[in-house]
Amino acid sequence: EIVLTQSPGTLSLSPGERATLSCRASQSVSSYLAWYQQKPGQAPRLLIYDASNRATGVPARFSGSGSGTDFTLTISSLEPEDFAVYYCQQRSYWPPLTFGGGTKVEIK
Amino acid sequence: EVQLVESGGGLVQPGGSLRLSCAASGFTFSSHSMSWVRQAPGKGLEWISYITSDSSTIYYADSVKGRFTISRDNAKNSLHLQMHSLRDEDTAVYYCARDPTMTRGNFDCWGQGTLVTVSS
């Protein structure tokens, strides 16, 4: 099973700042990594698939990069609606499909 | 509008059974693989089961294998999860999620979730 480790656990930032979230895989997942956003009481939302492709309707301030075992989700300038929990997920070697433990982006 | 609506959650005693359903609309359900993903209270996401569009391939997470059964009815645009031998640790919000097909193994549309509470 591929284990995904996200860091940091919590990121405290102010609106307008840049957010950099990390996801590390226990073995190479090539580029088969996705990012999801989840707000309290809501279902997750797909943001990025295959490491760097924005899903439909996702603002350009969200970008993904990386390959192999190290990946990054960057939010270039935080908007108030971006404060949420973010999960990475791999589809390289499955079953099982696995998620990281999440990074909470909170208002500083 | 693409929509997934789960139902069937509730309170059940340990060892009991429950059947979840997911009603799909706004897209060609029979063309998409589907998954169930759960989230324990205050915890992260856990994928638990997957079924292809024609039900020919089914996968389960080890945590539910032998206890849960995924199925679908393409004529009724519905996905199901039959859960038996429920345990305290199965308490979670259960989401059905659509596979986008072009990137098999991702989840591009989610329902609002249904809460399953296993407790005596």
mmCIF file of C-alpha atoms in Angstrom:
data_model
loop_
_atom_site.group_PDB
_atom_site.id
_atom_site.type_symbol
_atom_site.label_atom_id
_atom_site.label_comp_id
_atom_site.label_asym_id
_atom_site.label_seq_id
_atom_site.Cartn_x
_atom_site.Cartn_y
_atom_site.Cartn_z
ATOM 1 C CA GLU A 1 0.000 0.000 0.000
ATOM 2 C CA ILE A 2 1.300 3.444 -0.904
ATOM 3 C CA VAL A 3 1.387 5.765 2.088
ATOM 4 C CA LEU A 4 1.024 9.508 1.495
ATOM 5 C CA THR A 5 2.422 11.879 4.106
ATOM 6 C CA GLN A 6 1.259 15.477 4.064
ATOM 7 C CA SER A 7 3.027 18.399 5.695
ATOM 8 C CA PRO A 8 2.575 20.563 7.537
ATOM 9 C CA GLY A 9 -0.425 19.372 9.485
ATOM 10 C CA THR A 10 -1.632 22.927 9.883
ATOM 11 C CA LEU A 11 -0.669 26.047 7.974
ATOM 12 C CA SER A 12 -1.564 29.411 9.527
ATOM 13 C CA LEU A 13 -1.615 32.183 6.938
ATOM 14 C CA SER A 14 -3.334 35.456 6.180
ATOM 15 C CA PRO A 15 -5.486 36.238 3.133
ATOM 16 C CA GLY A 16 -3.289 37.268 0.226
ATOM 17 C CA GLU A 17 -0.365 35.124 1.334
ATOM 18 C CA ARG A 18 1.062 32.211 -0.621
ATOM 19 C CA ALA A 19 0.367 28.681 0.624
ATOM 20 C CA THR A 20 2.672 25.771 -0.099
ATOM 21 C CA LEU A 21 1.456 22.283 0.846
ATOM 22 C CA SER A 22 3.531 19.145 0.547
ATOM 23 C CA CYS A 23 2.669 15.500 -0.110
ATOM 24 C CA ARG A 24 5.271 12.740 -0.045
ATOM 25 C CA ALA A 25 4.640 9.187 -1.265
ATOM 26 C CA SER A 26 6.228 6.079 0.228
ATOM 27 C CA GLN A 27 7.150 4.979 -3.297
ATOM 28 C CA SER A 28 6.937 6.537 -6.724
ATOM 29 C CA VAL A 29 3.432 7.313 -7.943
ATOM 30 C CA SER A 30 4.713 8.823 -11.208
ATOM 31 C CA SER A 31 2.386 11.785 -11.825
ATOM 32 C CA TYR A 32 -0.760 10.026 -10.620
ATOM 33 C CA LEU A 33 -1.449 12.332 -7.729
ATOM 34 C CA ALA A 34 -4.537 14.435 -7.080
ATOM 35 C CA TRP A 35 -5.435 17.176 -4.622
ATOM 36 C CA TYR A 36 -8.825 17.760 -3.007
ATOM 37 C CA GLN A 37 -10.219 20.608 -0.941
ATOM 38 C CA GLN A 38 -12.706 20.005 1.858
ATOM 39 C CA LYS A 39 -14.554 22.683 3.776
ATOM 40 C CA PRO A 40 -16.338 21.971 7.085
ATOM 41 C CA GLY A 41 -19.559 20.052 6.581
ATOM 42 C CA GLN A 42 -18.976 19.631 2.865
ATOM 43 C CA ALA A 43 -17.829 16.866 0.581
ATOM 44 C CA PRO A 44 -14.333 17.025 -0.878
ATOM 45 C CA ARG A 45 -13.792 18.759 -4.194
ATOM 46 C CA LEU A 46 -11.257 17.715 -6.815
ATOM 47 C CA LEU A 47 -8.771 20.538 -7.452
ATOM 48 C CA ILE A 48 -5.797 19.005 -9.254
ATOM 49 C CA TYR A 49 -5.354 15.662 -11.022
ATOM 50 C CA ASP A 50 -2.261 13.990 -12.392
ATOM 51 C CA ALA A 51 -0.032 16.297 -10.357
ATOM 52 C CA SER A 52 -0.539 19.508 -12.289
ATOM 53 C CA ASN A 53 -3.864 19.569 -14.137
ATOM 54 C CA ARG A 54 -6.569 21.812 -12.737
ATOM 55 C CA ALA A 55 -10.026 20.288 -12.596
ATOM 56 C CA THR A 56 -12.941 22.047 -14.259
ATOM 57 C CA GLY A 57 -13.767 25.364 -12.670
ATOM 58 C CA VAL A 58 -10.748 25.506 -10.362
ATOM 59 C CA PRO A 59 -9.238 28.994 -10.156
ATOM 60 C CA ALA A 60 -5.792 29.587 -11.614
ATOM 61 C CA ARG A 61 -4.377 30.523 -8.197
ATOM 62 C CA PHE A 62 -4.273 26.775 -7.469
ATOM 63 C CA SER A 63 -1.354 24.933 -9.025
ATOM 64 C CA GLY A 64 0.225 21.546 -8.541
ATOM 65 C CA SER A 65 3.707 20.275 -9.248
ATOM 66 C CA GLY A 66 5.956 17.298 -8.673
ATOM 67 C CA SER A 67 6.458 13.731 -9.785
ATOM 68 C CA GLY A 68 7.719 10.495 -8.321
ATOM 69 C CA THR A 69 7.476 10.844 -4.567
ATOM 70 C CA ASP A 70 7.349 14.594 -3.885
ATOM 71 C CA PHE A 71 4.439 16.848 -4.743
ATOM 72 C CA THR A 72 3.366 20.386 -3.969
ATOM 73 C CA LEU A 73 0.067 22.225 -4.041
ATOM 74 C CA THR A 74 0.497 25.987 -4.226
ATOM 75 C CA ILE A 75 -2.171 28.608 -3.670
ATOM 76 C CA SER A 76 -0.623 31.769 -5.022
ATOM 77 C CA SER A 77 -2.693 34.262 -3.043
ATOM 78 C CA LEU A 78 -5.143 32.992 -0.441
ATOM 79 C CA GLU A 79 -8.741 34.058 -0.752
ATOM 80 C CA PRO A 80 -11.091 33.831 2.266
ATOM 81 C CA GLU A 81 -12.825 30.809 0.719
ATOM 82 C CA ASP A 82 -9.541 28.874 0.451
ATOM 83 C CA PHE A 83 -9.248 28.228 4.176
ATOM 84 C CA ALA A 84 -10.015 24.522 4.331
ATOM 85 C CA VAL A 85 -8.435 21.083 4.614
ATOM 86 C CA TYR A 86 -6.506 19.751 1.626
ATOM 87 C CA TYR A 87 -5.894 16.085 0.855
ATOM 88 C CA CYS A 88 -3.609 14.422 -1.655
ATOM 89 C CA GLN A 89 -4.554 11.061 -3.218
ATOM 90 C CA GLN A 90 -2.717 8.599 -5.417
ATOM 91 C CA ARG A 91 -4.027 6.374 -8.208
ATOM 92 C CA SER A 92 -0.716 4.950 -9.366
ATOM 93 C CA TYR A 93 -0.793 1.575 -7.674
ATOM 94 C CA TRP A 94 -4.153 0.350 -6.445
ATOM 95 C CA PRO A 95 -6.183 -1.039 -4.865
ATOM 96 C CA PRO A 96 -6.170 0.494 -2.432
ATOM 97 C CA LEU A 97 -6.583 4.079 -3.515
ATOM 98 C CA THR A 98 -4.976 6.072 -0.721
ATOM 99 C CA PHE A 99 -5.212 9.569 0.692
ATOM 100 C CA GLY A 100 -2.809 11.625 2.726
ATOM 101 C CA GLY A 101 -3.747 12.691 6.233
ATOM 102 C CA GLY A 102 -4.580 16.234 5.200
ATOM 103 C CA THR A 103 -3.259 19.761 5.718
ATOM 104 C CA LYS A 104 -5.480 22.348 7.343
ATOM 105 C CA VAL A 105 -5.018 25.875 6.048
ATOM 106 C CA GLU A 106 -6.286 28.228 8.733
ATOM 107 C CA ILE A 107 -6.557 31.972 9.077
ATOM 108 C CA LYS A 108 -3.697 33.470 11.034
ATOM 109 C CA GLU B 1 -26.375 19.399 -13.090
ATOM 110 C CA VAL B 2 -24.328 16.410 -12.003
ATOM 111 C CA GLN B 3 -25.675 15.173 -8.688
ATOM 112 C CA LEU B 4 -25.080 12.285 -6.302
ATOM 113 C CA VAL B 5 -27.396 11.829 -3.338
ATOM 114 C CA GLU B 6 -26.668 9.235 -0.658
ATOM 115 C CA SER B 7 -29.246 7.745 1.660
ATOM 116 C CA GLY B 8 -29.636 4.901 4.120
ATOM 117 C CA GLY B 9 -27.364 6.003 6.929
ATOM 118 C CA GLY B 10 -28.365 5.855 10.562
ATOM 119 C CA LEU B 11 -27.700 4.341 13.951
ATOM 120 C CA VAL B 12 -26.979 0.616 14.048
ATOM 121 C CA GLN B 13 -25.728 -1.705 16.779
ATOM 122 C CA PRO B 14 -22.363 -3.452 16.509
ATOM 123 C CA GLY B 15 -22.769 -6.584 14.442
ATOM 124 C CA GLY B 16 -25.712 -5.129 12.589
ATOM 125 C CA SER B 17 -26.311 -4.421 8.921
ATOM 126 C CA LEU B 18 -27.152 -1.401 6.830
ATOM 127 C CA ARG B 19 -27.621 -0.712 3.121
ATOM 128 C CA LEU B 20 -26.539 2.593 1.670
ATOM 129 C CA SER B 21 -27.747 3.924 -1.654
ATOM 130 C CA CYS B 22 -26.541 6.662 -3.964
ATOM 131 C CA ALA B 23 -28.855 8.162 -6.577
ATOM 132 C CA ALA B 24 -27.109 9.646 -9.587
ATOM 133 C CA SER B 25 -28.450 12.245 -11.984
ATOM 134 C CA GLY B 26 -27.247 14.749 -14.558
ATOM 135 C CA PHE B 27 -24.790 12.428 -16.286
ATOM 136 C CA THR B 28 -24.610 9.040 -18.001
ATOM 137 C CA PHE B 29 -24.278 6.891 -14.892
ATOM 138 C CA SER B 30 -23.687 3.689 -16.869
ATOM 139 C CA SER B 31 -20.494 5.152 -18.357
ATOM 140 C CA HIS B 32 -18.705 5.778 -15.092
ATOM 141 C CA SER B 33 -17.011 3.651 -12.497
ATOM 142 C CA MET B 34 -17.962 4.591 -8.938
ATOM 143 C CA SER B 35 -16.480 4.404 -5.473
ATOM 144 C CA TRP B 36 -17.463 4.668 -1.831
ATOM 145 C CA VAL B 37 -15.211 6.788 0.376
ATOM 146 C CA ARG B 38 -15.737 7.270 4.102
ATOM 147 C CA GLN B 39 -14.611 9.744 6.716
ATOM 148 C CA ALA B 40 -14.669 8.995 10.416
ATOM 149 C CA PRO B 41 -15.585 11.943 12.648
ATOM 150 C CA GLY B 42 -12.732 14.443 12.702
ATOM 151 C CA LYS B 43 -10.531 12.163 10.588
ATOM 152 C CA GLY B 44 -9.294 11.926 7.018
ATOM 153 C CA LEU B 45 -10.644 10.237 3.928
ATOM 154 C CA GLU B 46 -10.589 6.482 3.395
ATOM 155 C CA TRP B 47 -11.448 4.808 0.090
ATOM 156 C CA ILE B 48 -13.370 1.590 0.722
ATOM 157 C CA SER B 49 -14.785 0.210 -2.521
ATOM 158 C CA TYR B 50 -14.834 0.606 -6.300
ATOM 159 C CA ILE B 51 -17.006 -0.809 -9.076
ATOM 160 C CA THR B 52 -16.579 -0.452 -12.806
ATOM 161 C CA SER B 53 -19.362 0.813 -15.063
ATOM 162 C CA ASP B 54 -20.447 -2.705 -16.033
ATOM 163 C CA SER B 55 -19.818 -4.230 -12.567
ATOM 164 C CA SER B 56 -17.172 -6.510 -14.057
ATOM 165 C CA THR B 57 -14.451 -5.364 -11.677
ATOM 166 C CA ILE B 58 -14.884 -4.711 -7.969
ATOM 167 C CA TYR B 59 -12.310 -3.791 -5.357
ATOM 168 C CA TYR B 60 -12.471 -3.412 -1.598
ATOM 169 C CA ALA B 61 -10.216 -2.003 1.061
ATOM 170 C CA ASP B 62 -8.924 -4.647 3.448
ATOM 171 C CA SER B 63 -10.794 -2.933 6.294
ATOM 172 C CA VAL B 64 -14.172 -3.869 4.785
ATOM 173 C CA LYS B 65 -13.416 -6.914 2.635
ATOM 174 C CA GLY B 66 -15.770 -9.778 3.393
ATOM 175 C CA ARG B 67 -18.215 -7.533 5.246
ATOM 176 C CA PHE B 68 -19.272 -4.930 2.659
ATOM 177 C CA THR B 69 -20.648 -5.492 -0.844
ATOM 178 C CA ILE B 70 -20.799 -2.832 -3.537
ATOM 179 C CA SER B 71 -23.326 -3.075 -6.365
ATOM 180 C CA ARG B 72 -25.033 -0.890 -8.921
ATOM 181 C CA ASP B 73 -28.197 -0.777 -11.003
ATOM 182 C CA ASN B 74 -27.519 1.147 -14.198
ATOM 183 C CA ALA B 75 -31.189 1.020 -15.189
ATOM 184 C CA LYS B 76 -32.043 2.914 -12.017
ATOM 185 C CA ASN B 77 -28.912 5.099 -11.907
ATOM 186 C CA SER B 78 -28.111 3.865 -8.445
ATOM 187 C CA LEU B 79 -25.122 2.646 -6.480
ATOM 188 C CA HIS B 80 -25.364 0.598 -3.304
ATOM 189 C CA LEU B 81 -23.230 -0.509 -0.389
ATOM 190 C CA GLN B 82 -24.465 -3.429 1.676
ATOM 191 C CA MET B 83 -22.723 -3.433 5.048
ATOM 192 C CA HIS B 84 -22.726 -6.398 7.434
ATOM 193 C CA SER B 85 -21.002 -7.170 10.737
ATOM 194 C CA LEU B 86 -20.648 -3.485 11.469
ATOM 195 C CA ARG B 87 -18.056 -2.367 13.993
ATOM 196 C CA ASP B 88 -17.556 0.772 16.052
ATOM 197 C CA GLU B 89 -14.747 1.770 13.690
ATOM 198 C CA ASP B 90 -17.145 1.798 10.731
ATOM 199 C CA THR B 91 -18.742 4.942 12.173
ATOM 200 C CA ALA B 92 -18.241 7.576 9.493
ATOM 201 C CA VAL B 93 -19.792 9.745 6.847
ATOM 202 C CA TYR B 94 -20.028 7.638 3.695
ATOM 203 C CA TYR B 95 -19.659 9.378 0.351
ATOM 204 C CA CYS B 96 -20.312 7.998 -3.085
ATOM 205 C CA ALA B 97 -17.938 9.440 -5.660
ATOM 206 C CA ARG B 98 -17.737 9.353 -9.425
ATOM 207 C CA ASP B 99 -14.675 8.194 -11.327
ATOM 208 C CA PRO B 100 -13.953 10.609 -14.187
ATOM 209 C CA THR B 101 -13.011 7.702 -16.484
ATOM 210 C CA MET B 102 -10.211 9.587 -18.275
ATOM 211 C CA THR B 103 -8.206 9.489 -15.049
ATOM 212 C CA ARG B 104 -9.338 6.226 -13.522
ATOM 213 C CA GLY B 105 -8.989 6.246 -9.789
ATOM 214 C CA ASN B 106 -9.783 9.903 -9.140
ATOM 215 C CA PHE B 107 -13.061 11.303 -7.785
ATOM 216 C CA ASP B 108 -14.486 14.232 -9.722
ATOM 217 C CA CYS B 109 -17.949 14.405 -8.204
ATOM 218 C CA TRP B 110 -19.082 13.588 -4.668
ATOM 219 C CA GLY B 111 -22.391 13.255 -2.896
ATOM 220 C CA GLN B 112 -23.133 15.134 0.314
ATOM 221 C CA GLY B 113 -22.562 12.011 2.384
ATOM 222 C CA THR B 114 -24.668 9.915 4.734
ATOM 223 C CA LEU B 115 -23.717 9.332 8.372
ATOM 224 C CA VAL B 116 -23.444 5.815 9.710
ATOM 225 C CA THR B 117 -23.142 5.490 13.483
ATOM 226 C CA VAL B 118 -22.310 2.094 14.954
ATOM 227 C CA SER B 119 -23.016 2.088 18.652
ATOM 228 C CA SER B 120 -24.839 0.106 21.302
#
